[in-house]
Each structure stands twice: as structure tokens, then as C-alpha cells.
Amino acid sequence: MRKHVLILAAASLLTLAATAGDAAEKLKIGFIPGTVDPFYQVMQLGVEQAAKDLGVDVVTQIPATWGVEAQTPILDAMVARGDLKYIITAAVDSQQMIAPLQAAYDAGIKIVGVDTFIGNGDYANGPVKFPMTYIGSDNEAGGAFAARGLAKAIGDKGKVYINSVSPNIASVELRVKGFKGEMAKHPNIKVLGPDYNDNDLNKATQQTAAVIEKNADLAGVFGANVFSAQGAGNAVVNAGLGGHVQVVAYDATKDAAEMMRQGAVSMALAQKPFDMGYLAVEFAIADKAGVTSLPKRLETGFAIIDKTNLADPNFARFVYQVPGK
Ligand code: T6T
């Protein structure tokens, strides 16, 4: 009997030690967004809040510019650390980031995709299946939303122009596809573009200014992400056409909201980057705990903001607020 009690005591001491060991061994997750912009800064807030709430360590490194040459070395360095079990990332190119992410996966790191995707984004049945999931917007639907909003703003007739980032970025390319697909149902609207600005604000401004110059009858502009919309809005305002040439912005930054107050931007699609970041950490923890029913795709939805609801806290809360910015 005494021997038996001793064994039990020893066993529970061991498990205690083991769990203490495990508890000490906090889950480490890497976070590599696309670049430095208000959208990813809000996503980072979601990642950090979840890490705090759920007791995990996050190693974050942000590419200074948008591009494979900026994101790949960061990914490789995170893999080389050897202590990360998961990496949350927005792949900056749907084809060229397949190999670097495959190498990370082959090194035993699980990939949680946020905002953009690799391959065709169908991680259940598509050509690329190794990422755990895609957590992000339905960007094709978002593009169609933007088109309907712009069509309404211009009275369903006239010329509109698309300014976007790159054809190699899954998210923005689907927005263009959705926008064009919807506009095809509006026979009195002619679509110009897209021009691609490589995520460069000045380039977006110059490209839009050139189109305004050549098309005195331009009625509207669609900016397919933060810098595309800001550049397009700047060009319209610089040309003294604010409120005359309607601008629809994908991404609801403080700049877009300010331009809306001034009457230059008629609608902004607010994605939910905080949700994307928070849920991505939760997915990693659930997977580590053995959950096997995580969806391969989770859409985080939008808030459609225009001058009728910009002051409504239920909508204004989706404007990308970055503390200190
Ligand atoms: O629009 C977002 C993001 O969804 C897209 O993938 C890249 O551009 C942004 O980060 C905004 O700049």
C-alpha cells in the first residue's frame, strides 16, 4: 500500500513537471505580413491581442517593401530559427512564393495563410494544398461590391478607371476580376485599365493623373487597395475634381475616411484585418491542440462605408485605426 502511494505521488510529480515544462514551452508563431501599411498594422494588432489572450509568443518581421525579394529572406530566416511551429503570412506573390513556403512546410512549419494566397487559393482541392487555411476577404465579391457602389455614384453611365497593384497578388487581382465582372452588367459604363502601381503611392497618383488628363469625361475611379485608392484620390483632388470624379476605395484607411468627409471618396470597403490576425493565431493553437476540423477557407467579410454611415460608430470602428498613427 505504502509503495503504491509512493508510485502515485512520483507519477503525479512527473506529470506536474511535464506540464510545467510544456507550459513553459510556450507555442512560438511567426508573423510575416505583406508590407508596412495600415491594413497590416491593424492585422498585427489582432495577432498580438490573440497572442496575449492565449499565451503564445509571436515573432513578427515586416517586409519594408512589397515583393518576393523582400519577403523570402525574412521567411527563410524564420525557418532557420528552428523554434517556430507555425508561420502566419500574407504571401506577396501567388506563384513565386509557393517554393519558399513549401520549403518552410517541408522543414516542419505549418503555414496559416491570411489576406492573400498561393496557387489558386483552394487549399482543399487546388494545385497547392499544404497551407493550413486561407483567412481573408472574398475579394472577388468585394470587387463586385465596389463596382455596384461606383455605378450608383456615377448614375450608372460613363467612363471608370481601375488602379491596382500587381497581377501577381491574389487579393487585388480578384478585386479587379470582380469589379470588371460586375461592370460587364452595366452597358452604359466603360472600364479603363487596370494600371499596376507596384504598391507605390506616387506611381498610383501619376497613373491616375495621366488618365484624368486623357479622359476629360472620366466619371469614376476604383482604387484596388490602400495606396491605389489613396493615389487615385490624390490625383482627383489635385485636378480639382473632388466630388466630380467619384472614387471608390478598397480598404478603409483614415486617409480614405478623410477624403470621404471632403467629398472626394464616395465609398470605402473596410476589410477586417484585426479578425484575420486574431483568428490566424487561434487556428494555430487549435491545430496544435489536435483540432482537425479547421476550415481550409474562412472569409472575414466587409463593412461598406460611405458618407451616410461614416459617423456611425458601428461602421467607423472598421476604419483602420493604428494607435499613434
Ligand atoms: O488591400 C490590402 C491587402 O488586402 C492586399 O492584399 C494588399 O494591399 C493591402 O495591404 C493594402 O495595401
mmCIF file of C-alpha atoms and ligand atoms in Angstrom:
data_model
loop_
_atom_site.group_PDB
_atom_site.id
_atom_site.type_symbol
_atom_site.label_atom_id
_atom_site.label_comp_id
_atom_site.label_asym_id
_atom_site.label_seq_id
_atom_site.Cartn_x
_atom_site.Cartn_y
_atom_site.Cartn_z
ATOM 1 C CA MET A 1 0.000 0.000 0.000
ATOM 2 C CA ARG A 2 2.761 2.486 1.083
ATOM 3 C CA LYS A 3 4.782 1.547 -2.082
ATOM 4 C CA HIS A 4 1.655 2.146 -4.181
ATOM 5 C CA VAL A 5 1.081 5.623 -2.713
ATOM 6 C CA LEU A 6 4.721 6.496 -3.359
ATOM 7 C CA ILE A 7 4.449 5.487 -7.040
ATOM 8 C CA LEU A 8 1.277 7.577 -7.471
ATOM 9 C CA ALA A 9 2.958 10.538 -5.771
ATOM 10 C CA ALA A 10 6.004 10.151 -8.012
ATOM 11 C CA ALA A 11 3.803 9.865 -11.103
ATOM 12 C CA SER A 12 1.815 12.985 -10.345
ATOM 13 C CA LEU A 13 5.066 14.835 -9.586
ATOM 14 C CA LEU A 14 6.354 13.768 -13.006
ATOM 15 C CA THR A 15 3.214 14.908 -14.820
ATOM 16 C CA LEU A 16 3.304 18.170 -12.910
ATOM 17 C CA ALA A 17 6.909 18.628 -14.011
ATOM 18 C CA ALA A 18 5.974 17.663 -17.546
ATOM 19 C CA THR A 19 3.057 20.071 -17.763
ATOM 20 C CA ALA A 20 5.106 22.772 -16.089
ATOM 21 C CA GLY A 21 7.706 22.037 -18.777
ATOM 22 C CA ASP A 22 5.077 22.221 -21.528
ATOM 23 C CA ALA A 23 3.508 25.365 -20.100
ATOM 24 C CA ALA A 24 6.957 26.951 -20.002
ATOM 25 C CA GLU A 25 7.458 25.781 -23.603
ATOM 26 C CA LYS A 26 5.139 28.498 -24.997
ATOM 27 C CA LEU A 27 3.986 27.994 -28.568
ATOM 28 C CA LYS A 28 6.051 30.240 -30.897
ATOM 29 C CA ILE A 29 4.431 31.573 -34.054
ATOM 30 C CA GLY A 30 5.987 33.657 -36.825
ATOM 31 C CA PHE A 31 4.094 36.532 -38.463
ATOM 32 C CA ILE A 32 5.142 37.894 -41.874
ATOM 33 C CA PRO A 33 2.661 40.375 -43.391
ATOM 34 C CA GLY A 34 2.929 41.730 -46.938
ATOM 35 C CA THR A 35 4.464 45.103 -46.155
ATOM 36 C CA VAL A 36 4.153 48.236 -43.994
ATOM 37 C CA ASP A 37 0.655 49.707 -44.369
ATOM 38 C CA PRO A 38 -2.371 50.481 -42.168
ATOM 39 C CA PHE A 39 -4.126 47.254 -43.212
ATOM 40 C CA TYR A 40 -1.313 45.005 -41.974
ATOM 41 C CA GLN A 41 -0.708 47.217 -38.929
ATOM 42 C CA VAL A 42 -4.289 46.506 -37.829
ATOM 43 C CA MET A 43 -3.765 42.808 -38.642
ATOM 44 C CA GLN A 44 -0.714 42.873 -36.363
ATOM 45 C CA LEU A 45 -2.895 44.269 -33.553
ATOM 46 C CA GLY A 46 -5.160 41.230 -33.961
ATOM 47 C CA VAL A 47 -2.209 38.832 -33.892
ATOM 48 C CA GLU A 48 -0.746 40.463 -30.792
ATOM 49 C CA GLN A 49 -4.092 40.600 -28.962
ATOM 50 C CA ALA A 50 -4.677 36.893 -29.572
ATOM 51 C CA ALA A 51 -1.105 36.076 -28.520
ATOM 52 C CA LYS A 52 -1.685 37.951 -25.264
ATOM 53 C CA ASP A 53 -5.122 36.427 -24.674
ATOM 54 C CA LEU A 54 -3.989 32.885 -25.484
ATOM 55 C CA GLY A 55 -0.459 32.844 -24.104
ATOM 56 C CA VAL A 56 1.678 32.341 -27.190
ATOM 57 C CA ASP A 57 4.846 34.085 -28.388
ATOM 58 C CA VAL A 58 4.797 35.797 -31.771
ATOM 59 C CA VAL A 59 7.881 36.680 -33.778
ATOM 60 C CA THR A 60 6.977 39.402 -36.264
ATOM 61 C CA GLN A 61 9.025 40.716 -39.148
ATOM 62 C CA ILE A 62 7.597 43.114 -41.727
ATOM 63 C CA PRO A 63 8.989 43.447 -45.266
ATOM 64 C CA ALA A 64 9.884 47.113 -45.866
ATOM 65 C CA THR A 65 8.630 46.935 -49.456
ATOM 66 C CA TRP A 66 6.149 44.730 -51.300
ATOM 67 C CA GLY A 67 7.886 41.936 -53.177
ATOM 68 C CA VAL A 68 9.231 38.390 -53.280
ATOM 69 C CA GLU A 69 12.794 39.656 -52.876
ATOM 70 C CA ALA A 70 11.792 41.372 -49.597
ATOM 71 C CA GLN A 71 9.556 38.630 -48.135
ATOM 72 C CA THR A 72 11.579 35.477 -48.983
ATOM 73 C CA PRO A 73 14.734 36.215 -46.953
ATOM 74 C CA ILE A 74 12.544 37.021 -43.940
ATOM 75 C CA LEU A 75 10.730 33.703 -44.333
ATOM 76 C CA ASP A 76 13.996 31.771 -44.748
ATOM 77 C CA ALA A 77 15.428 33.400 -41.629
ATOM 78 C CA MET A 78 12.340 32.483 -39.628
ATOM 79 C CA VAL A 79 12.605 28.861 -40.799
ATOM 80 C CA ALA A 80 16.306 28.815 -39.869
ATOM 81 C CA ARG A 81 15.447 29.785 -36.275
ATOM 82 C CA GLY A 82 14.167 26.228 -35.756
ATOM 83 C CA ASP A 83 11.797 27.163 -32.901
ATOM 84 C CA LEU A 84 8.696 28.198 -34.850
ATOM 85 C CA LYS A 85 5.868 25.677 -35.285
ATOM 86 C CA TYR A 86 3.574 27.957 -37.307
ATOM 87 C CA ILE A 87 4.015 30.941 -39.615
ATOM 88 C CA ILE A 88 1.116 33.300 -40.337
ATOM 89 C CA THR A 89 1.757 35.067 -43.622
ATOM 90 C CA ALA A 90 0.278 37.074 -46.492
ATOM 91 C CA ALA A 91 2.182 35.722 -49.482
ATOM 92 C CA VAL A 92 3.136 38.640 -51.744
ATOM 93 C CA ASP A 93 3.025 36.630 -54.997
ATOM 94 C CA SER A 94 0.605 33.783 -55.704
ATOM 95 C CA GLN A 95 3.154 31.795 -57.760
ATOM 96 C CA GLN A 96 6.656 32.853 -56.729
ATOM 97 C CA MET A 97 6.003 32.350 -53.003
ATOM 98 C CA ILE A 98 4.962 28.695 -53.455
ATOM 99 C CA ALA A 99 8.518 27.307 -53.371
ATOM 100 C CA PRO A 100 9.772 29.314 -50.349
ATOM 101 C CA LEU A 101 6.636 28.422 -48.365
ATOM 102 C CA GLN A 102 6.861 24.772 -49.456
ATOM 103 C CA ALA A 103 10.424 24.730 -48.086
ATOM 104 C CA ALA A 104 9.156 26.119 -44.771
ATOM 105 C CA TYR A 105 6.454 23.467 -44.671
ATOM 106 C CA ASP A 106 8.949 20.713 -45.503
ATOM 107 C CA ALA A 107 11.024 21.996 -42.572
ATOM 108 C CA GLY A 108 8.046 21.170 -40.311
ATOM 109 C CA ILE A 109 6.404 24.594 -40.066
ATOM 110 C CA LYS A 110 2.671 24.855 -40.649
ATOM 111 C CA ILE A 111 1.547 27.787 -42.841
ATOM 112 C CA VAL A 112 -1.512 29.844 -41.889
ATOM 113 C CA GLY A 113 -2.450 31.969 -44.899
ATOM 114 C CA VAL A 114 -4.010 35.372 -44.326
ATOM 115 C CA ASP A 115 -5.296 38.004 -46.792
ATOM 116 C CA THR A 116 -3.592 36.659 -49.945
ATOM 117 C CA PHE A 117 -2.994 33.106 -51.126
ATOM 118 C CA ILE A 118 -0.675 30.943 -53.212
ATOM 119 C CA GLY A 119 -1.701 28.720 -56.123
ATOM 120 C CA ASN A 120 -5.417 29.251 -56.734
ATOM 121 C CA GLY A 121 -6.237 29.600 -53.042
ATOM 122 C CA ASP A 122 -8.248 26.375 -52.903
ATOM 123 C CA TYR A 123 -6.230 24.517 -50.262
ATOM 124 C CA ALA A 124 -8.737 21.664 -50.193
ATOM 125 C CA ASN A 125 -8.811 20.670 -53.869
ATOM 126 C CA GLY A 126 -6.451 23.077 -55.678
ATOM 127 C CA PRO A 127 -2.916 22.549 -57.075
ATOM 128 C CA VAL A 128 -1.374 23.780 -53.790
ATOM 129 C CA LYS A 129 -2.760 22.164 -50.626
ATOM 130 C CA PHE A 130 -0.048 22.375 -47.955
ATOM 131 C CA PRO A 131 -1.137 25.674 -46.296
ATOM 132 C CA MET A 132 -3.443 25.027 -43.312
ATOM 133 C CA THR A 133 -6.038 27.574 -44.374
ATOM 134 C CA TYR A 134 -6.877 30.916 -46.050
ATOM 135 C CA ILE A 135 -8.319 33.525 -43.677
ATOM 136 C CA GLY A 136 -9.289 36.652 -45.555
ATOM 137 C CA SER A 137 -11.774 38.561 -47.647
ATOM 138 C CA ASP A 138 -13.800 37.225 -50.570
ATOM 139 C CA ASN A 139 -12.006 39.676 -52.829
ATOM 140 C CA GLU A 140 -13.948 38.872 -55.986
ATOM 141 C CA ALA A 141 -17.195 39.670 -54.175
ATOM 142 C CA GLY A 142 -15.512 42.782 -52.800
ATOM 143 C CA GLY A 143 -14.609 43.919 -56.291
ATOM 144 C CA ALA A 144 -18.241 43.474 -57.362
ATOM 145 C CA PHE A 145 -19.389 45.491 -54.311
ATOM 146 C CA ALA A 146 -17.039 48.283 -55.369
ATOM 147 C CA ALA A 147 -18.395 48.226 -58.917
ATOM 148 C CA ARG A 148 -22.015 48.442 -57.771
ATOM 149 C CA GLY A 149 -21.105 51.302 -55.431
ATOM 150 C CA LEU A 150 -19.285 53.219 -58.182
ATOM 151 C CA ALA A 151 -22.049 52.564 -60.738
ATOM 152 C CA LYS A 152 -24.563 54.055 -58.270
ATOM 153 C CA ALA A 153 -22.303 57.040 -57.547
ATOM 154 C CA ILE A 154 -21.967 57.943 -61.263
ATOM 155 C CA GLY A 155 -25.598 57.366 -62.204
ATOM 156 C CA ASP A 156 -24.825 54.064 -63.936
ATOM 157 C CA LYS A 157 -23.165 55.646 -67.009
ATOM 158 C CA GLY A 158 -19.778 56.994 -68.099
ATOM 159 C CA LYS A 159 -16.113 56.020 -68.010
ATOM 160 C CA VAL A 160 -14.440 54.488 -64.978
ATOM 161 C CA TYR A 161 -10.794 53.624 -64.360
ATOM 162 C CA ILE A 162 -9.154 50.896 -62.269
ATOM 163 C CA ASN A 163 -5.842 51.481 -60.472
ATOM 164 C CA SER A 164 -4.327 48.378 -58.892
ATOM 165 C CA VAL A 165 -1.034 46.980 -57.571
ATOM 166 C CA SER A 166 0.098 43.896 -59.494
ATOM 167 C CA PRO A 167 -1.460 40.985 -61.433
ATOM 168 C CA ASN A 168 0.593 38.572 -59.273
ATOM 169 C CA ILE A 169 -1.132 39.400 -55.987
ATOM 170 C CA ALA A 170 -4.075 37.063 -55.456
ATOM 171 C CA SER A 171 -6.173 39.500 -53.409
ATOM 172 C CA VAL A 172 -6.087 42.592 -55.607
ATOM 173 C CA GLU A 173 -6.268 40.633 -58.861
ATOM 174 C CA LEU A 174 -9.567 39.062 -57.711
ATOM 175 C CA ARG A 175 -10.881 42.535 -56.865
ATOM 176 C CA VAL A 176 -10.202 43.639 -60.435
ATOM 177 C CA LYS A 177 -11.869 40.452 -61.725
ATOM 178 C CA GLY A 178 -14.942 41.006 -59.535
ATOM 179 C CA PHE A 179 -15.121 44.699 -60.489
ATOM 180 C CA LYS A 180 -14.925 44.007 -64.222
ATOM 181 C CA GLY A 181 -17.349 41.096 -63.950
ATOM 182 C CA GLU A 182 -19.944 43.323 -62.299
ATOM 183 C CA MET A 183 -19.356 46.264 -64.665
ATOM 184 C CA ALA A 184 -19.993 43.944 -67.613
ATOM 185 C CA LYS A 185 -23.632 44.035 -66.456
ATOM 186 C CA HIS A 186 -23.701 47.848 -66.793
ATOM 187 C CA PRO A 187 -23.843 48.519 -70.553
ATOM 188 C CA ASN A 188 -23.518 52.319 -70.217
ATOM 189 C CA ILE A 189 -20.280 52.119 -68.252
ATOM 190 C CA LYS A 190 -16.894 51.831 -69.994
ATOM 191 C CA VAL A 191 -13.998 50.435 -67.944
ATOM 192 C CA LEU A 192 -10.409 51.695 -68.448
ATOM 193 C CA GLY A 193 -7.353 49.952 -67.000
ATOM 194 C CA PRO A 194 -6.187 48.439 -64.753
ATOM 195 C CA ASP A 195 -2.841 50.123 -64.412
ATOM 196 C CA TYR A 196 -0.491 48.495 -61.916
ATOM 197 C CA ASN A 197 1.404 50.703 -59.439
ATOM 198 C CA ASP A 198 3.633 48.100 -57.684
ATOM 199 C CA ASN A 199 2.162 49.308 -54.382
ATOM 200 C CA ASP A 200 3.777 52.710 -54.932
ATOM 201 C CA LEU A 201 1.573 55.647 -53.872
ATOM 202 C CA ASN A 202 3.275 58.187 -56.168
ATOM 203 C CA LYS A 203 3.004 55.853 -59.138
ATOM 204 C CA ALA A 204 -0.722 55.399 -58.438
ATOM 205 C CA THR A 205 -1.133 59.184 -58.321
ATOM 206 C CA GLN A 206 0.776 59.706 -61.590
ATOM 207 C CA GLN A 207 -1.046 56.890 -63.409
ATOM 208 C CA THR A 208 -4.446 58.260 -62.373
ATOM 209 C CA ALA A 209 -3.462 61.843 -63.238
ATOM 210 C CA ALA A 210 -2.453 60.683 -66.732
ATOM 211 C CA VAL A 211 -5.849 59.025 -67.236
ATOM 212 C CA ILE A 212 -7.676 62.128 -65.993
ATOM 213 C CA GLU A 213 -5.581 64.193 -68.426
ATOM 214 C CA LYS A 214 -6.568 61.998 -71.369
ATOM 215 C CA ASN A 215 -10.220 61.479 -70.394
ATOM 216 C CA ALA A 216 -11.978 64.752 -69.626
ATOM 217 C CA ASP A 217 -15.208 62.741 -69.385
ATOM 218 C CA LEU A 218 -13.887 60.365 -66.708
ATOM 219 C CA ALA A 219 -16.686 59.741 -64.178
ATOM 220 C CA GLY A 220 -15.106 57.431 -61.623
ATOM 221 C CA VAL A 221 -12.041 55.636 -60.276
ATOM 222 C CA PHE A 222 -11.650 52.347 -58.387
ATOM 223 C CA GLY A 223 -8.523 52.025 -56.231
ATOM 224 C CA ALA A 224 -7.973 48.321 -55.519
ATOM 225 C CA ASN A 225 -6.061 48.690 -52.232
ATOM 226 C CA VAL A 226 -4.719 51.265 -49.751
ATOM 227 C CA PHE A 227 -2.081 53.008 -51.925
ATOM 228 C CA SER A 228 -4.024 52.565 -55.190
ATOM 229 C CA ALA A 229 -7.074 54.306 -53.669
ATOM 230 C CA GLN A 230 -5.035 56.975 -51.916
ATOM 231 C CA GLY A 231 -3.105 57.698 -55.121
ATOM 232 C CA ALA A 232 -6.295 57.809 -57.177
ATOM 233 C CA GLY A 233 -7.944 60.105 -54.642
ATOM 234 C CA ASN A 234 -4.910 62.409 -54.577
ATOM 235 C CA ALA A 235 -4.913 62.700 -58.373
ATOM 236 C CA VAL A 236 -8.635 63.523 -58.446
ATOM 237 C CA VAL A 237 -8.268 66.154 -55.712
ATOM 238 C CA ASN A 238 -5.096 67.595 -57.294
ATOM 239 C CA ALA A 239 -7.032 68.005 -60.540
ATOM 240 C CA GLY A 240 -9.733 69.903 -58.652
ATOM 241 C CA LEU A 241 -12.254 67.177 -59.483
ATOM 242 C CA GLY A 242 -13.054 66.037 -55.940
ATOM 243 C CA GLY A 243 -16.791 65.190 -55.779
ATOM 244 C CA HIS A 244 -16.988 65.358 -59.592
ATOM 245 C CA VAL A 245 -14.954 62.228 -60.419
ATOM 246 C CA GLN A 246 -16.209 59.629 -57.929
ATOM 247 C CA VAL A 247 -13.604 57.488 -56.120
ATOM 248 C CA VAL A 248 -14.301 54.075 -54.588
ATOM 249 C CA ALA A 249 -11.595 52.791 -52.251
ATOM 250 C CA TYR A 250 -10.812 49.213 -51.332
ATOM 251 C CA ASP A 251 -9.567 49.425 -47.715
ATOM 252 C CA ALA A 252 -10.901 51.935 -45.226
ATOM 253 C CA THR A 253 -7.889 53.919 -44.068
ATOM 254 C CA LYS A 254 -8.033 57.161 -42.115
ATOM 255 C CA ASP A 255 -6.939 58.907 -45.349
ATOM 256 C CA ALA A 256 -9.847 57.412 -47.262
ATOM 257 C CA ALA A 257 -12.213 58.437 -44.459
ATOM 258 C CA GLU A 258 -10.834 61.993 -44.535
ATOM 259 C CA MET A 259 -11.246 62.155 -48.324
ATOM 260 C CA MET A 260 -14.817 60.911 -47.817
ATOM 261 C CA ARG A 261 -15.502 63.779 -45.399
ATOM 262 C CA GLN A 262 -14.154 66.161 -48.077
ATOM 263 C CA GLY A 263 -16.469 64.554 -50.664
ATOM 264 C CA ALA A 264 -13.708 63.056 -52.872
ATOM 265 C CA VAL A 265 -14.265 59.394 -51.896
ATOM 266 C CA SER A 266 -17.833 58.120 -52.206
ATOM 267 C CA MET A 267 -17.391 54.595 -50.793
ATOM 268 C CA ALA A 268 -14.767 52.530 -48.964
ATOM 269 C CA LEU A 269 -14.698 48.777 -48.424
ATOM 270 C CA ALA A 270 -13.370 48.020 -44.970
ATOM 271 C CA GLN A 271 -11.827 44.594 -44.729
ATOM 272 C CA LYS A 272 -11.379 43.027 -41.257
ATOM 273 C CA PRO A 273 -7.613 42.699 -40.800
ATOM 274 C CA PHE A 274 -7.878 42.543 -36.978
ATOM 275 C CA ASP A 275 -10.131 39.485 -37.299
ATOM 276 C CA MET A 276 -7.743 37.877 -39.811
ATOM 277 C CA GLY A 277 -4.812 38.262 -37.427
ATOM 278 C CA TYR A 278 -6.682 37.163 -34.303
ATOM 279 C CA LEU A 279 -8.290 34.110 -35.944
ATOM 280 C CA ALA A 280 -4.987 33.031 -37.510
ATOM 281 C CA VAL A 281 -3.408 32.695 -34.056
ATOM 282 C CA GLU A 282 -6.476 30.851 -32.797
ATOM 283 C CA PHE A 283 -6.256 28.428 -35.721
ATOM 284 C CA ALA A 284 -2.614 27.693 -34.913
ATOM 285 C CA ILE A 285 -3.432 26.985 -31.252
ATOM 286 C CA ALA A 286 -6.402 24.825 -32.177
ATOM 287 C CA ASP A 287 -4.294 22.837 -34.631
ATOM 288 C CA LYS A 288 -1.557 22.348 -32.009
ATOM 289 C CA ALA A 289 -4.215 21.119 -29.579
ATOM 290 C CA GLY A 290 -5.248 18.497 -32.131
ATOM 291 C CA VAL A 291 -8.324 20.098 -33.685
ATOM 292 C CA THR A 292 -8.748 18.518 -37.120
ATOM 293 C CA SER A 293 -11.902 20.264 -38.335
ATOM 294 C CA LEU A 294 -10.476 23.726 -39.086
ATOM 295 C CA PRO A 295 -11.895 25.036 -42.369
ATOM 296 C CA LYS A 296 -9.473 25.394 -45.263
ATOM 297 C CA ARG A 297 -11.037 28.794 -46.004
ATOM 298 C CA LEU A 298 -12.549 31.408 -43.685
ATOM 299 C CA GLU A 299 -13.998 34.616 -45.119
ATOM 300 C CA THR A 300 -13.924 37.596 -42.763
ATOM 301 C CA GLY A 301 -16.426 39.854 -44.566
ATOM 302 C CA PHE A 302 -16.553 43.618 -45.073
ATOM 303 C CA ALA A 303 -18.070 46.808 -43.782
ATOM 304 C CA ILE A 304 -19.238 49.115 -46.562
ATOM 305 C CA ILE A 305 -18.606 52.699 -45.501
ATOM 306 C CA ASP A 306 -19.974 55.800 -47.189
ATOM 307 C CA LYS A 307 -20.875 59.317 -46.129
ATOM 308 C CA THR A 308 -24.238 58.136 -44.733
ATOM 309 C CA ASN A 309 -22.629 55.897 -42.067
ATOM 310 C CA LEU A 310 -19.075 57.227 -41.654
ATOM 311 C CA ALA A 311 -20.014 58.935 -38.386
ATOM 312 C CA ASP A 312 -21.894 55.870 -37.114
ATOM 313 C CA PRO A 313 -19.649 54.129 -34.527
ATOM 314 C CA ASN A 314 -20.910 50.730 -35.731
ATOM 315 C CA PHE A 315 -19.206 51.456 -39.054
ATOM 316 C CA ALA A 316 -16.470 53.911 -38.093
ATOM 317 C CA ARG A 317 -14.972 51.158 -35.916
ATOM 318 C CA PHE A 318 -13.892 49.391 -39.127
ATOM 319 C CA VAL A 319 -11.755 52.302 -40.312
ATOM 320 C CA TYR A 320 -8.144 51.063 -39.910
ATOM 321 C CA GLN A 321 -7.088 52.742 -36.661
ATOM 322 C CA VAL A 322 -3.409 52.279 -35.848
ATOM 323 C CA PRO A 323 -2.501 53.555 -32.347
ATOM 324 C CA GLY A 324 -0.161 56.515 -32.518
ATOM 325 C CA LYS A 325 -0.762 56.953 -36.242
HETATM 326 O O1 T6T B 1 -5.582 45.618 -49.537
HETATM 327 C C1 T6T B 1 -4.678 45.188 -48.581
HETATM 328 C C2 T6T B 1 -4.480 43.705 -48.732
HETATM 329 O O2 T6T B 1 -5.727 43.064 -48.640
HETATM 330 C C3 T6T B 1 -3.852 43.384 -50.071
HETATM 331 O O3 T6T B 1 -3.603 42.009 -50.154
HETATM 332 C C4 T6T B 1 -2.585 44.160 -50.277
HETATM 333 O O4 T6T B 1 -2.826 45.522 -50.065
HETATM 334 C C5 T6T B 1 -3.336 45.886 -48.788
HETATM 335 O O5 T6T B 1 -2.436 45.522 -47.830
HETATM 336 C C6 T6T B 1 -3.487 47.349 -48.694
HETATM 337 O O6 T6T B 1 -2.337 47.985 -49.018
#
